[in-house]
Amino acid sequence: MTASIVLTLCFTGMSLLHQIKPVEKPMTDKEIMFKQLQNELMLAKDISTDHGQLRYYKDEQWFTLFLDQNRLVKKDGYEIYLYDVDRLCFEVSDYIYLTVYQGEKADRRIIGVYYDSE
């Protein structure tokens, strides 16, 4: 009798553990910004950089990503991607890299794939 109660409790406990979902960590502002830029540059053409700015052509219009008053912004228009940025560095090779410096921390990620549009 005791053994059957113990077995029932064990199987019930195991089935409950299967139903528990792992806790998902919410995305940070920086992770969201990297995803947004990846999406933004997916269809971009004629990409160029001077390390502090990235210029590209999309939807028959030129855009520039740059640092303005400690914010990563996109112009033409004015879209803010990230606040509290000390420095930016864009690099273009086979991939488009962005390094974001905030305080003592630097985060470098691929934000696009570069291809020659000619």
Short mmCIF file of C-alpha atoms in Angstrom, two decimals:
data_model
loop_
_atom_site.label_atom_id
_atom_site.label_comp_id
_atom_site.label_asym_id
_atom_site.label_seq_id
_atom_site.Cartn_x
_atom_site.Cartn_y
_atom_site.Cartn_z
CA MET A 1 0.00 0.00 0.00
CA THR A 2 2.75 2.45 0.98
CA ALA A 3 4.77 1.47 -2.07
CA SER A 4 1.84 2.18 -4.40
CA ILE A 5 1.33 5.65 -2.84
CA VAL A 6 5.03 6.43 -3.23
CA LEU A 7 5.00 5.26 -6.86
CA THR A 8 1.89 7.33 -7.60
CA LEU A 9 3.49 10.42 -6.09
CA CYS A 10 6.70 9.84 -8.09
CA PHE A 11 4.87 9.46 -11.39
CA THR A 12 2.67 12.50 -10.66
CA GLY A 13 5.76 14.53 -9.79
CA MET A 14 7.55 13.46 -12.95
CA SER A 15 4.58 14.36 -15.14
CA LEU A 16 4.39 17.79 -13.50
CA LEU A 17 8.11 18.37 -14.12
CA HIS A 18 7.58 17.65 -17.83
CA GLN A 19 4.92 20.36 -18.00
CA ILE A 20 7.14 23.05 -16.45
CA LYS A 21 8.58 25.29 -19.14
CA PRO A 22 12.05 26.74 -18.74
CA VAL A 23 12.18 30.37 -17.73
CA GLU A 24 12.97 32.50 -20.76
CA LYS A 25 15.26 35.44 -20.21
CA PRO A 26 13.80 38.62 -21.75
CA MET A 27 15.80 40.24 -24.55
CA THR A 28 17.84 43.31 -23.68
CA ASP A 29 17.60 46.61 -25.57
CA LYS A 30 20.94 45.81 -27.21
CA GLU A 31 19.80 42.38 -28.42
CA ILE A 32 16.62 43.92 -29.86
CA MET A 33 18.71 46.60 -31.62
CA PHE A 34 20.98 43.99 -33.23
CA LYS A 35 17.92 42.07 -34.51
CA GLN A 36 16.34 45.28 -35.85
CA LEU A 37 19.54 46.22 -37.70
CA GLN A 38 19.85 42.73 -39.17
CA ASN A 39 16.32 43.11 -40.50
CA GLU A 40 17.00 46.66 -41.74
CA LEU A 41 20.12 45.70 -43.68
CA MET A 42 18.72 42.51 -45.20
CA LEU A 43 17.71 44.31 -48.43
CA ALA A 44 20.24 47.17 -48.29
CA LYS A 45 22.55 47.95 -51.22
CA ASP A 46 25.63 50.10 -51.82
CA ILE A 47 26.82 49.77 -48.22
CA SER A 48 29.80 51.87 -47.14
CA THR A 49 31.35 52.89 -43.85
CA ASP A 50 33.88 55.23 -42.31
CA HIS A 51 33.89 53.12 -39.10
CA GLY A 52 31.69 55.57 -37.16
CA GLN A 53 28.87 55.64 -39.71
CA LEU A 54 27.21 53.16 -42.03
CA ARG A 55 25.58 54.41 -45.22
CA TYR A 56 23.27 52.27 -47.38
CA TYR A 57 20.59 52.41 -50.05
CA LYS A 58 17.20 50.79 -49.48
CA ASP A 59 13.73 51.33 -50.94
CA GLU A 60 15.00 54.03 -53.33
CA GLN A 61 16.39 56.11 -50.45
CA TRP A 62 19.77 56.63 -48.73
CA PHE A 63 20.08 56.02 -45.00
CA THR A 64 22.89 56.52 -42.49
CA LEU A 65 23.40 54.84 -39.12
CA PHE A 66 25.52 56.91 -36.75
CA LEU A 67 26.07 58.06 -33.18
CA ASP A 68 24.20 61.20 -32.12
CA GLN A 69 24.22 62.39 -28.50
CA ASN A 70 25.04 58.90 -27.18
CA ARG A 71 22.32 57.28 -29.28
CA LEU A 72 22.55 54.99 -32.29
CA VAL A 73 20.24 56.59 -34.83
CA LYS A 74 19.13 56.15 -38.43
CA LYS A 75 18.76 59.13 -40.69
CA ASP A 76 16.97 60.07 -43.23
CA GLY A 77 14.17 60.44 -40.81
CA TYR A 78 15.23 59.94 -37.24
CA GLU A 79 14.89 56.48 -35.73
CA ILE A 80 16.63 55.74 -32.43
CA TYR A 81 17.93 52.17 -32.09
CA LEU A 82 19.86 52.31 -28.81
CA TYR A 83 20.57 54.75 -25.97
CA ASP A 84 23.64 55.19 -23.75
CA VAL A 85 26.22 54.39 -26.44
CA ASP A 86 29.73 55.78 -25.98
CA ARG A 87 31.19 54.75 -29.34
CA LEU A 88 30.35 52.78 -32.49
CA CYS A 89 32.51 50.98 -34.98
CA PHE A 90 31.18 49.59 -38.27
CA GLU A 91 33.31 47.21 -40.35
CA VAL A 92 32.49 45.88 -43.80
CA SER A 93 34.17 42.81 -45.29
CA ASP A 94 32.22 39.69 -46.27
CA TYR A 95 29.98 40.57 -43.34
CA ILE A 96 28.86 43.84 -41.80
CA TYR A 97 30.00 44.10 -38.20
CA LEU A 98 28.90 46.56 -35.55
CA THR A 99 30.80 47.05 -32.31
CA VAL A 100 28.90 48.98 -29.63
CA TYR A 101 30.87 50.45 -26.73
CA GLN A 102 28.96 51.19 -23.52
CA GLY A 103 31.20 52.10 -20.61
CA GLU A 104 33.88 49.42 -20.27
CA LYS A 105 31.88 46.87 -22.29
CA ALA A 106 32.14 46.26 -26.02
CA ASP A 107 29.75 44.04 -27.97
CA ARG A 108 30.62 43.07 -31.56
CA ARG A 109 28.06 41.33 -33.75
CA ILE A 110 27.31 40.61 -37.38
CA ILE A 111 24.42 42.76 -38.55
CA GLY A 112 24.46 41.83 -42.22
CA VAL A 113 26.08 40.11 -45.15
CA TYR A 114 27.93 42.27 -47.64
CA TYR A 115 27.63 41.59 -51.33
CA ASP A 116 28.76 43.73 -54.22
CA SER A 117 25.68 44.98 -56.08
CA GLU A 118 27.51 45.38 -59.42
#
